[in-house]
GROMACS .gro file of C-alpha atoms in nm:
model
  181
    1MET     CA    1   8.565  10.738  14.110
    2GLU     CA    2   8.736  11.066  14.194
    3ALA     CA    3   8.890  10.907  14.504
    4VAL     CA    4   9.029  10.626  14.290
    5LEU     CA    5   9.183  10.876  14.049
    6ARG     CA    6   9.333  11.077  14.334
    7GLY     CA    7   9.467  10.756  14.489
    8ARG     CA    8   9.663  10.685  14.174
    9GLY     CA    9   9.834  11.022  14.202
   10LEU     CA   10  10.160  11.061  14.019
   11GLY     CA   11  10.144  10.728  13.831
   12SER     CA   12   9.829  10.809  13.632
   13SER     CA   13   9.954  11.162  13.568
   14MET     CA   14  10.272  11.023  13.419
   15VAL     CA   15  10.068  10.797  13.191
   16VAL     CA   16   9.858  11.093  13.076
   17MET     CA   17  10.169  11.302  13.017
   18GLY     CA   18  10.326  11.017  12.821
   19LEU     CA   19  10.018  10.981  12.602
   20VAL     CA   20  10.012  11.357  12.539
   21CYS     CA   21  10.379  11.350  12.441
   22ILE     CA   22  10.316  11.063  12.199
   23LEU     CA   23  10.022  11.255  12.051
   24ALA     CA   24  10.241  11.564  12.012
   25ILE     CA   25  10.506  11.362  11.830
   26VAL     CA   26  10.247  11.211  11.596
   27VAL     CA   27  10.105  11.556  11.521
   28MET     CA   28  10.452  11.684  11.428
   29LEU     CA   29  10.538  11.393  11.196
   30PRO     CA   30  10.507  11.462  10.824
   31GLU     CA   31  10.202  11.317  10.657
   32VAL     CA   32  10.269  10.995  10.470
   33SER     CA   33   9.989  10.836  10.279
   34ALA     CA   34   9.958  10.527  10.069
   35THR     CA   35   9.677  10.451   9.827
   36ARG     CA   36   9.477  10.131   9.821
   37TRP     CA   37   9.377  10.084   9.458
   38THR     CA   38   9.073   9.866   9.392
   39VAL     CA   39   9.176   9.693   9.070
   40GLY     CA   40   8.918   9.766   8.802
   41SER     CA   41   8.738  10.015   9.030
   42ASN     CA   42   8.372   9.914   9.062
   43MET     CA   43   8.409   9.631   8.806
   44GLY     CA   44   8.668   9.445   9.014
   45TRP     CA   45   8.901   9.171   8.889
   46THR     CA   46   8.694   9.007   8.616
   47THR     CA   47   8.680   8.936   8.245
   48ASN     CA   48   8.599   9.191   7.975
   49VAL     CA   49   8.778   9.477   8.152
   50ASN     CA   50   9.077   9.643   7.990
   51TYR     CA   51   9.315   9.680   8.285
   52THR     CA   52   9.572   9.859   8.068
   53ILE     CA   53   9.323  10.142   8.019
   54TRP     CA   54   9.225  10.127   8.389
   55ALA     CA   55   9.589  10.170   8.500
   56GLN     CA   56   9.709  10.417   8.236
   57ASP     CA   57   9.619  10.742   8.417
   58LYS     CA   58   9.726  10.624   8.763
   59HIS     CA   59  10.058  10.659   8.943
   60PHE     CA   60  10.149  10.363   9.159
   61TYR     CA   61  10.397  10.449   9.433
   62ASN     CA   62  10.613  10.242   9.663
   63GLY     CA   63  10.393  10.173   9.967
   64ASP     CA   64  10.061  10.160   9.778
   65TRP     CA   65   9.836   9.851   9.775
   66LEU     CA   66   9.639   9.673   9.504
   67PHE     CA   67   9.303   9.536   9.619
   68PHE     CA   68   9.169   9.255   9.399
   69VAL     CA   69   8.796   9.176   9.430
   70TYR     CA   70   8.679   8.873   9.234
   71ASP     CA   71   8.478   8.550   9.227
   72ARG     CA   72   8.683   8.329   9.457
   73ASN     CA   73   8.532   8.009   9.318
   74GLN     CA   74   8.658   8.068   8.965
   75MET     CA   75   8.947   8.315   8.950
   76ASN     CA   76   9.277   8.388   9.117
   77VAL     CA   77   9.556   8.647   9.139
   78LEU     CA   78   9.900   8.540   9.024
   79GLU     CA   79  10.210   8.754   8.998
   80VAL     CA   80  10.424   8.650   8.701
   81ASN     CA   81  10.724   8.776   8.505
   82LYS     CA   82  10.685   8.986   8.190
   83THR     CA   83  10.720   8.689   7.952
   84ASN     CA   84  10.449   8.488   8.129
   85TYR     CA   85  10.232   8.801   8.148
   86GLU     CA   86  10.251   8.850   7.772
   87SER     CA   87  10.180   8.482   7.697
   88CYS     CA   88   9.922   8.432   7.979
   89ASN     CA   89  10.130   8.147   8.120
   90SER     CA   90  10.026   8.070   8.478
   91ASP     CA   91  10.240   7.755   8.519
   92HIS     CA   92  10.521   7.918   8.721
   93PRO     CA   93  10.394   8.223   8.911
   94LEU     CA   94  10.638   8.433   9.112
   95GLN     CA   95  10.370   8.467   9.380
   96ASN     CA   96  10.017   8.335   9.425
   97TRP     CA   97   9.826   8.615   9.601
   98THR     CA   98   9.503   8.417   9.611
   99ARG     CA   99   9.395   8.375   9.973
  100GLY     CA  100   9.056   8.214   9.911
  101ALA     CA  101   8.822   8.498  10.005
  102GLY     CA  102   8.819   8.679   9.671
  103ARG     CA  103   8.941   8.993   9.847
  104ASP     CA  104   9.319   8.993   9.814
  105VAL     CA  105   9.555   9.278   9.893
  106VAL     CA  106   9.897   9.302   9.729
  107PRO     CA  107  10.154   9.542   9.877
  108LEU     CA  108  10.355   9.737   9.621
  109ASN     CA  109  10.665   9.769   9.837
  110VAL     CA  110  10.942   9.754   9.575
  111THR     CA  111  11.003  10.007   9.298
  112ARG     CA  112  10.972   9.789   8.987
  113PRO     CA  113  10.720   9.664   8.730
  114TYR     CA  114  10.459   9.416   8.859
  115TYR     CA  115  10.268   9.174   8.635
  116PHE     CA  116   9.945   9.003   8.744
  117ILE     CA  117   9.725   8.753   8.567
  118SER     CA  118   9.437   8.526   8.652
  119GLY     CA  119   9.503   8.164   8.564
  120LYS     CA  120   9.250   7.900   8.458
  121GLY     CA  121   9.224   8.065   8.114
  122PHE     CA  122   9.084   8.395   8.241
  123CYS     CA  123   9.400   8.582   8.138
  124TYR     CA  124   9.297   8.527   7.776
  125GLY     CA  125   8.970   8.710   7.859
  126GLY     CA  126   9.168   9.017   7.964
  127MET     CA  127   9.239   8.944   8.329
  128LYS     CA  128   9.593   9.077   8.327
  129LEU     CA  129   9.740   9.387   8.483
  130ALA     CA  130  10.083   9.546   8.454
  131VAL     CA  131  10.180   9.834   8.685
  132SER     CA  132  10.506  10.017   8.720
  133VAL     CA  133  10.576  10.120   9.079
  134GLU     CA  134  10.781  10.433   9.131
  135ASN     CA  135  10.912  10.619   9.433
  136PRO     CA  136  10.679  10.887   9.567
  137PRO     CA  137  10.752  11.237   9.443
  138PRO     CA  138  10.933  11.469   9.683
  139PRO     CA  139  10.711  11.704   9.881
  140PRO     CA  140  10.649  12.038   9.713
  141LYS     CA  141  10.901  12.305   9.798
  142ALA     CA  142  10.784  12.627   9.954
  143SER     CA  143  10.793  12.919   9.716
  144PRO     CA  144  11.055  13.179   9.803
  145LEU     CA  145  10.934  13.490   9.977
  146ASN     CA  146  10.903  13.792   9.756
  147GLU     CA  147  11.131  14.067   9.884
  148LYS     CA  148  10.848  14.318   9.854
  149SER     CA  149  10.613  14.110  10.066
  150ALA     CA  150  10.609  14.156  10.440
  151SER     CA  151  10.776  13.891  10.651
  152PRO     CA  152  10.536  13.673  10.847
  153SER     CA  153  10.517  13.750  11.213
  154PRO     CA  154  10.714  13.521  11.444
  155VAL     CA  155  10.389  13.393  11.593
  156LEU     CA  156  10.263  13.280  11.252
  157ALA     CA  157  10.597  13.122  11.168
  158LEU     CA  158  10.592  12.922  11.491
  159ARG     CA  159  10.225  12.826  11.476
  160GLY     CA  160  10.259  12.488  11.309
  161GLN     CA  161  10.587  12.381  11.463
  162TYR     CA  162  10.561  12.477  11.827
  163VAL     CA  163  10.227  12.616  11.933
  164LEU     CA  164  10.019  12.297  11.915
  165PRO     CA  165  10.278  12.079  12.092
  166ALA     CA  166  10.325  12.354  12.352
  167VAL     CA  167   9.951  12.372  12.416
  168LEU     CA  168   9.937  11.994  12.452
  169ALA     CA  169  10.232  11.995  12.691
  170ILE     CA  170  10.076  12.271  12.902
  171GLY     CA  171   9.753  12.072  12.913
  172ALA     CA  172   9.940  11.763  13.031
  173VAL     CA  173  10.118  11.957  13.304
  174TRP     CA  174   9.789  12.113  13.413
  175ASP     CA  175   9.622  11.771  13.420
  176ALA     CA  176   9.906  11.632  13.632
  177PHE     CA  177   9.880  11.930  13.868
  178VAL     CA  178   9.502  11.891  13.906
  179HIS     CA  179   9.535  11.519  13.982
  180LEU     CA  180   9.798  11.583  14.249
  181LEU     CA  181   9.559  11.808  14.444
   0.00000   0.00000   0.00000
């Protein structure tokens, strides 16, 4: 095996270095997270659940997902306008999210209100959900340094930005050097 790796020489080292560079870039990217909300939590998408109460303390952001879990043989997930939501009218849905498995995911990728109902009369039993999707809040700003506090050392200031990528780059160069021998 070692002879095979040595036979590859510079080509495999370049691949390793490329992968390390990609990893370094990913490590330096800001964290972006979306939430997958299971509609109704452990109750799922069913009758006799007040989805207004379920949604009231939640913030739905652009990029989040709604996960509907329900009995696929009886219910469905329809996106409707506000008027049809209020009247439980399923005749002209904007989108039918029902895919047949009873496990449907709806991306919330536009900042606007969304209205969902289940047709076949289930909306009248409470199967209706309205969510307002907003843009994510800006990241928290760093608090200003107090003039009386000591300035952080340059090493600490550089730790997050440069040290880890530098260590990864040195490792890649070392790996390439070892494989060339």
